[in-house]
C-alpha cells in the first residue's frame, strides 16, 4: 500500500475534536487530524504548543477530556499504553528507554518475552528480530550490549522494540534531537523503508527542514490547536511552515557585527578531569604520567573567551560538556587552571566564583536552576544570597528581593500572576526567562549559557537570544553550550567542537555548515586546523 | 480571591482535622477490641477532675509534657528541613542531660549564671554529639540515619555508665534510684505558676508549671526567624528543596550538613532540661526517656514548622496526660499510643494530599490569571 491508494482505504488514525485541559500549561483544544495509512505524517509546532500532550493521548498515557480517537476506522478509548499497543500503536520516546547492561535482543523482548515451556526462546526471538530488521532495513546485531551502541543504533533498537510488539503505527517523538546530521539521514532512510512496508509514521518535530524532507503530510499545531494540515507538495519552504507555526516572523539567531574585544575575560588552560573522581597531583609528579591509562572526561581542554565574545561549544551530548561547566563553576574538581579577568580562580569555591561575576544558566533548569516549590522571588535570591539586593547582613532582604524580582518579571517579560507565585506554576519558557534575568543580574562579566533555549517556545527563544546579544554587546563574555546547531552557529563568534572530552576543532561560524560540524562532532572528520 | 497563603493554611488545617477525626474512629475500634467503652475512653481524656486545683494541675501536666516534646520536634525539624534524618535526637538529649546535670551540680553561682551555664553545656554536648554523624557523612558518606541510630545505643549506655560511675551523686539510705548530685537551688528554674494565680486560680500541685516553657517559646521564635528570615535559613531551605540547585548556586553542601546537624543536636541537648531544671534537679534512673523518638512524630505532625510543632506537642501532651484517668475508666492506657500512632500516620497522609492539592491550585490560579491578563494575545 502506498500514499496514492484511493479514497476507500480507511485512515490509520483519526483524531476528532480532542480537548485536554491542564492547569498551567497549554492544553489541547479541538484537535482534528486525519492520518492516512502508509504515510509519514509530521506534527510540528513550537515547544509547548501541545504536541507532547497530544501524543500522550494517542499513546494512552493520558485521557482526553473530550473528543474521539479512531484507529483504522474503529472507535477506541485507551486507558493505558498497553491498550494503544494492542491497537497497533507504538511509541519511540525522545529519551531512550533501554537497559544498558542487556543485549539488543534482551531489550527488544523485554516485557514481551517469547517462551517455550517457561524458558526464554532466545533462538526464536533472534529469528524474528532478524526478519524484522531485514524487512525494514534496520541493521543491528541482536547480541551486542546496548551500552556499546551509538545513539543511532540505540534508536533503531527502540524502533525494533516497537515493531516487535506488532505496531503498525509508529509515533516518533523528536527522534532527531539526539542525532547528528549523518544519523538523521540514516533514520530517514529507515523511515522510508517502513513507509514502503505499509506502516504509518507519526513524526513529531519542530525542526522544519527535517519535516520537509521526510513528511508526506504536515499538520501544524499552535497554542494547543490544529492550525492546518497540508500535503508536503503544497509547502514551498521551511520559512512558510515556520510562519504557520509561529503565526508571525521567525526569529533568526544571527548576531550582526562583531563586538569581540581584545581583553581576555576567561582563560582555561589544560583542564583535565578523571572519570573516577579527583585525585590530587602528588608534589613534583607529571600530570600526563599521573593520569596515564585513566579514562578522562576532560582531556587537556584549553580555550579563552574575550569580553564581548560568545564561544560556542558544539558536541554530541555526553562528550564532556557538563563536566566542563561543572569544572568552571567549581562544582567538580579538575586539574588545570582557570583564570577570570586577572585572577586565578582554580581553587575558589562556587560561591566565590559567582560573587566574582560568573553567571550560570544551567542545562537542566528543574534540576539545577530552580526551587520549584519556592516562590519566584526566592528563586531570584538563589545564587545571590551573599550579594545585594538579596543580602542585608545575616538577613535576606525580602523587600528588595521582591522588588528586584518585579524588575526581572517586567524586563524579561516573565508571564506570572505575581512574584509570590511558586516557580512550578510557570511554563518552561517563563521559568527560563526568570533564570536568564537572574543570572544577568549583578552585572556578570562571564556567563555560562547551557542550552539556554531548550524546551522554550519561539517567543521566549527570541527574547533570550536578544538578551544574550545585548549583554555581549555590553562586553559580556559568554560560553554557549547548545545542541541546537542553528543557535550555536548563529550566536557564536567562535565555535569549539568537543569530542570525547577534547576540543578537536576551532571553527569560524561564518564558514561552516551543520553537516561539517556534524562530522567533527562524531569524530568522522579530524582536526586539520582552520 | 483568597490570598495563596491563607488558602494553603486552610487546606492544611482542614486536612489535619479530617485526619484526627479518622484517627479517633480507628482508635474507637481498637478500644472496642480491647473490650472497653470508647465513650468512656474519650471522656477520660477530658476528665480533668472536679476541683479547680486538679484542673489546673492537669493543664500544667499537659504543658510540662508538651515543652520537651516541642523542643524535640524542633530539633528533628531542623534536620528534616534539609532532608537530613537526625534519628539521633534520643541519644543526643540523654548524653547532654547527664553532662549538664553533672556540671550544674559542681559549682554554685548566682541563678542567671548557674542556669545559663547548664543550658550552654547541654547545647554544646548535644551539638558535639551530633557533630560525629555529620563528620562521618561529609567525610566518608556514611548515611546519617545508620550513624545516628548506632550512636543512640552508645549514648544511652554511656549515660547509664556515667550515672553509676563517675557522675553518681550521694545516695540517701533506702533510696532505690541512682542520681547525679543535686543542682544547687540557684540552678532551679523558677516555675510559671503565676500564669494561673494571676487569674485567681489555685497553683498546680507538685513542682507546678515548669518555667522552661519560657525558654522553649523563645527558642521556637528564634528558630522560626533563623529558618525563615536569615541567609542561613534560606540555604537550609534551598538545600532541602533542591540540593543540586543549591550546590550550583554556591551553597556548600558539606558546611550545610555540619551546621544543620550541629544545630539540631544543640537543640536536642535542651530536651531534658525542663524536667531537670524544673522538677528533679538531677539526672537519675527515672529520667524521662523516649522523647527523641517522639520528637520525630511531633515534627512530622507539625510539618517542620515551629507553630505546627507546638500544636502537635500540645496534642501529644494532652493525650499523654490521660494515662491515669484512662485506668480509672477501665481502658488500657496503651490506647494513647494507638491514637498517637494513627494520628501521626493519617496526618502525614493528609499533609501529602493537601500539599499536592495546594500546588495544583497554585498552578491553576496562575494559569487562570494569565489567561485573563493575556486574553487579547491568545485570540490574536
Coordinates of N, CA and C in Angstrom, one line a residue, chain B residues 164-266:
Chain B
X164 N 26.1 5.6 86.9 CA 26.5 4.6 88.0 C 28.0 4.8 88.3
X165 N 28.7 5.5 87.5 CA 30.2 5.6 87.7 C 30.5 7.0 88.1
X166 N 31.3 7.6 87.3 CA 31.9 8.9 87.7 C 30.9 10.0 88.0
X167 N 29.7 10.0 87.5 CA 28.8 11.1 87.7 C 27.8 10.8 88.9
X168 N 28.0 9.7 89.5 CA 27.0 9.3 90.5 C 27.1 10.2 91.8
X169 N 25.9 10.7 92.2 CA 25.9 11.6 93.4 C 25.6 10.8 94.6
X170 N 25.6 11.5 95.8 CA 25.3 10.8 97.0 C 23.9 10.2 97.0
X171 N 23.8 9.0 97.6 CA 22.5 8.3 97.6 C 22.1 8.1 99.1
X172 N 21.0 8.7 99.5 CA 20.5 8.6 100.8 C 20.1 7.1 101.1
X173 N 20.2 6.8 102.4 CA 19.8 5.4 102.9 C 18.4 5.1 102.4
X174 N 18.3 3.9 101.8 CA 16.9 3.4 101.4 C 16.4 3.9 100.1
X175 N 17.1 4.8 99.4 CA 16.7 5.2 98.1 C 17.1 4.2 97.1
X176 N 16.2 3.8 96.2 CA 16.4 2.8 95.2 C 17.1 3.4 94.0
X177 N 16.7 4.6 93.6 CA 17.2 5.1 92.3 C 18.5 5.7 92.5
X178 N 19.3 5.7 91.4 CA 20.6 6.4 91.4 C 20.4 7.7 90.7
X179 N 21.1 8.8 91.2 CA 21.0 10.1 90.6 C 22.4 10.7 90.6
X180 N 22.5 11.8 89.8 CA 23.7 12.6 89.9 C 23.4 13.5 91.2
X181 N 24.4 14.2 91.6 CA 24.3 15.1 92.7 C 23.2 16.2 92.4
X182 N 22.6 16.7 93.4 CA 21.6 17.8 93.1 C 22.2 19.1 92.7
X183 N 21.5 19.7 91.8 CA 22.0 21.1 91.4 C 21.6 22.0 92.5
X184 N 22.5 23.0 92.9 CA 22.1 23.9 93.9 C 20.9 24.7 93.6
X185 N 20.3 25.3 94.6 CA 19.0 25.9 94.4 C 19.0 27.1 93.3
X186 N 20.2 27.7 93.2 CA 20.3 28.8 92.2 C 20.1 28.3 90.8
X187 N 20.3 27.0 90.6 CA 20.1 26.4 89.3 C 18.7 25.8 89.1
X188 N 17.8 26.1 90.0 CA 16.4 25.6 89.8 C 15.6 26.7 89.0
X189 N 15.1 26.3 87.9 CA 14.3 27.3 87.1 C 13.0 27.7 87.8
X190 N 12.8 29.0 88.1 CA 11.6 29.3 88.8 C 10.3 28.9 88.0
X191 N 9.3 28.4 88.7 CA 8.1 27.9 88.0 C 7.3 29.1 87.5
X192 N 6.4 28.8 86.6 CA 5.5 29.8 86.0 C 4.1 29.7 86.6
X193 N 4.0 29.3 87.8 CA 2.6 29.2 88.4 C 1.8 30.5 88.4
X194 N 2.6 31.6 88.3 CA 1.9 32.9 88.3 C 0.9 33.0 87.1
X195 N 1.2 32.2 86.1 CA 0.2 32.2 84.9 C -1.2 31.8 85.4
X196 N -1.3 31.0 86.4 CA -2.6 30.6 86.9 C -3.0 31.5 88.0
X197 N -2.1 31.8 89.0 CA -2.5 32.6 90.2 C -2.9 34.0 89.8
X198 N -2.4 34.6 88.7 CA -2.7 35.9 88.4 C -4.2 36.0 87.9
X199 N -4.8 34.9 87.6 CA -6.2 34.9 87.2 C -7.1 34.4 88.4
X200 N -6.4 34.4 89.6 CA -7.2 33.9 90.8 C -7.4 32.4 90.9
X201 N -6.6 31.7 90.0 CA -6.7 30.2 90.1 C -5.7 29.7 91.1
X202 N -6.0 28.5 91.6 CA -5.0 28.0 92.5 C -3.8 27.5 91.8
X203 N -2.6 27.4 92.5 CA -1.4 26.9 91.9 C -1.5 25.4 91.7
X204 N -0.9 24.9 90.6 CA -1.0 23.4 90.4 C -0.2 22.7 91.5
X205 N -0.5 21.5 91.7 CA 0.2 20.7 92.7 C 1.6 20.4 92.3
X206 N 2.4 19.9 93.2 CA 3.8 19.4 92.9 C 4.7 20.6 92.5
X207 N 5.5 20.3 91.5 CA 6.5 21.3 91.1 C 5.9 22.4 90.3
X208 N 4.6 22.3 89.9 CA 3.9 23.3 89.2 C 4.2 23.4 87.7
X209 N 4.0 24.5 87.1 CA 4.3 24.7 85.7 C 5.7 25.1 85.5
X210 N 6.5 24.2 84.8 CA 7.9 24.4 84.7 C 8.2 25.7 83.9
X211 N 9.2 26.4 84.5 CA 9.5 27.7 83.9 C 10.2 27.6 82.5
X212 N 10.7 26.4 82.2 CA 11.5 26.3 81.0 C 10.6 26.5 79.8
X213 N 9.2 26.5 80.0 CA 8.3 26.9 79.0 C 8.7 28.2 78.3
X214 N 9.1 29.2 79.1 CA 9.5 30.4 78.6 C 10.7 30.3 77.6
X215 N 11.7 29.5 78.0 CA 12.9 29.3 77.1 C 12.4 28.6 75.8
X216 N 11.5 27.6 76.0 CA 11.0 26.9 74.8 C 10.4 27.9 73.8
X217 N 9.5 28.7 74.3 CA 8.8 29.7 73.4 C 9.8 30.6 72.7
X218 N 10.8 31.1 73.5 CA 11.8 32.0 72.9 C 12.6 31.2 71.8
X219 N 12.9 29.9 72.1 CA 13.7 29.1 71.2 C 12.9 28.9 69.9
X220 N 11.6 28.6 70.1 CA 10.7 28.5 68.9 C 10.7 29.7 68.0
X221 N 10.6 30.9 68.6 CA 10.5 32.1 67.9 C 11.9 32.4 67.2
X222 N 12.9 32.2 67.9 CA 14.3 32.4 67.3 C 14.5 31.5 66.2
X223 N 14.1 30.2 66.3 CA 14.3 29.2 65.3 C 13.5 29.6 64.0
X224 N 12.3 30.1 64.3 CA 11.5 30.5 63.1 C 12.2 31.6 62.4
X225 N 12.7 32.6 63.1 CA 13.3 33.7 62.5 C 14.5 33.2 61.7
X226 N 15.3 32.4 62.3 CA 16.5 31.9 61.7 C 16.2 31.2 60.4
X227 N 15.2 30.3 60.4 CA 14.9 29.5 59.3 C 14.1 30.3 58.2
X228 N 13.3 31.2 58.6 CA 12.5 31.9 57.6 C 13.1 33.2 57.1
X229 N 14.0 33.8 57.9 CA 14.4 35.2 57.5 C 15.9 35.4 57.2
X230 N 16.7 34.4 57.7 CA 18.1 34.7 57.5 C 18.7 34.0 56.3
X231 N 19.9 34.4 55.9 CA 20.5 33.7 54.8 C 20.8 32.3 55.1
X232 N 21.2 32.0 56.3 CA 21.4 30.6 56.7 C 20.1 29.8 56.5
X233 N 19.0 30.3 56.9 CA 17.7 29.7 56.7 C 17.4 29.5 55.3
X234 N 17.7 30.4 54.4 CA 17.5 30.3 53.0 C 18.3 29.1 52.4
X235 N 19.6 29.1 52.9 CA 20.4 28.0 52.4 C 19.9 26.6 52.8
X236 N 19.4 26.6 54.1 CA 18.8 25.3 54.5 C 17.6 24.9 53.7
X237 N 16.7 25.9 53.4 CA 15.5 25.7 52.6 C 15.9 25.2 51.2
X238 N 16.9 26.0 50.6 CA 17.3 25.6 49.2 C 17.9 24.2 49.2
X239 N 18.7 23.9 50.2 CA 19.3 22.5 50.2 C 18.3 21.5 50.3
X240 N 17.2 21.8 51.1 CA 16.2 20.8 51.3 C 15.3 20.6 50.1
X241 N 15.0 21.7 49.4 CA 14.1 21.7 48.2 C 14.8 21.1 47.0
X242 N 16.1 21.5 46.8 CA 16.8 21.0 45.6 C 18.3 21.1 45.9
X243 N 18.9 20.0 46.3 CA 20.3 20.1 46.7 C 21.2 20.4 45.5
X244 N 20.8 20.0 44.3 CA 21.7 20.2 43.2 C 21.7 21.7 42.8
X245 N 20.5 22.3 42.8 CA 20.4 23.7 42.5 C 21.1 24.5 43.6
X246 N 21.0 24.1 44.8 CA 21.7 24.8 45.9 C 23.2 24.7 45.7
X247 N 23.7 23.6 45.3 CA 25.1 23.5 45.0 C 25.5 24.4 43.9
X248 N 24.7 24.4 42.8 CA 25.1 25.3 41.7 C 25.0 26.7 42.1
X249 N 24.2 27.1 43.1 CA 24.0 28.5 43.5 C 25.2 28.9 44.4
X250 N 26.0 28.0 44.8 CA 27.2 28.3 45.6 C 27.0 27.9 47.1
X251 N 25.9 27.2 47.4 CA 25.8 26.7 48.8 C 26.7 25.5 48.9
X252 N 27.5 25.5 50.1 CA 28.4 24.4 50.2 C 27.7 23.3 51.0
X253 N 27.5 22.2 50.4 CA 26.6 21.1 51.0 C 27.3 20.6 52.3
X254 N 28.6 20.4 52.3 CA 29.2 19.9 53.5 C 29.0 20.8 54.7
X255 N 29.2 22.1 54.4 CA 29.1 23.0 55.5 C 27.6 23.0 56.0
X256 N 26.7 22.9 55.1 CA 25.3 22.9 55.5 C 24.9 21.7 56.3
X257 N 25.5 20.5 55.9 CA 25.2 19.3 56.6 C 25.7 19.4 58.1
X258 N 26.9 19.9 58.2 CA 27.5 20.0 59.5 C 26.7 21.1 60.4
X259 N 26.5 22.2 59.8 CA 25.8 23.2 60.6 C 24.4 22.8 61.0
X260 N 23.7 22.2 60.0 CA 22.3 21.8 60.4 C 22.3 20.7 61.4
X261 N 23.2 19.8 61.3 CA 23.2 18.7 62.2 C 23.6 19.2 63.6
X262 N 24.6 20.0 63.7 CA 25.0 20.5 65.0 C 23.9 21.4 65.6
X263 N 23.3 22.2 64.8 CA 22.2 23.0 65.3 C 21.1 22.1 65.9
X264 N 20.8 21.0 65.1 CA 19.8 20.1 65.5 C 20.2 19.4 66.8
X265 N 21.4 19.0 66.9 CA 21.9 18.4 68.2 C 21.9 19.3 69.3
X266 N 22.3 20.6 69.1 CA 22.3 21.6 70.2 C 20.9 21.8 70.7

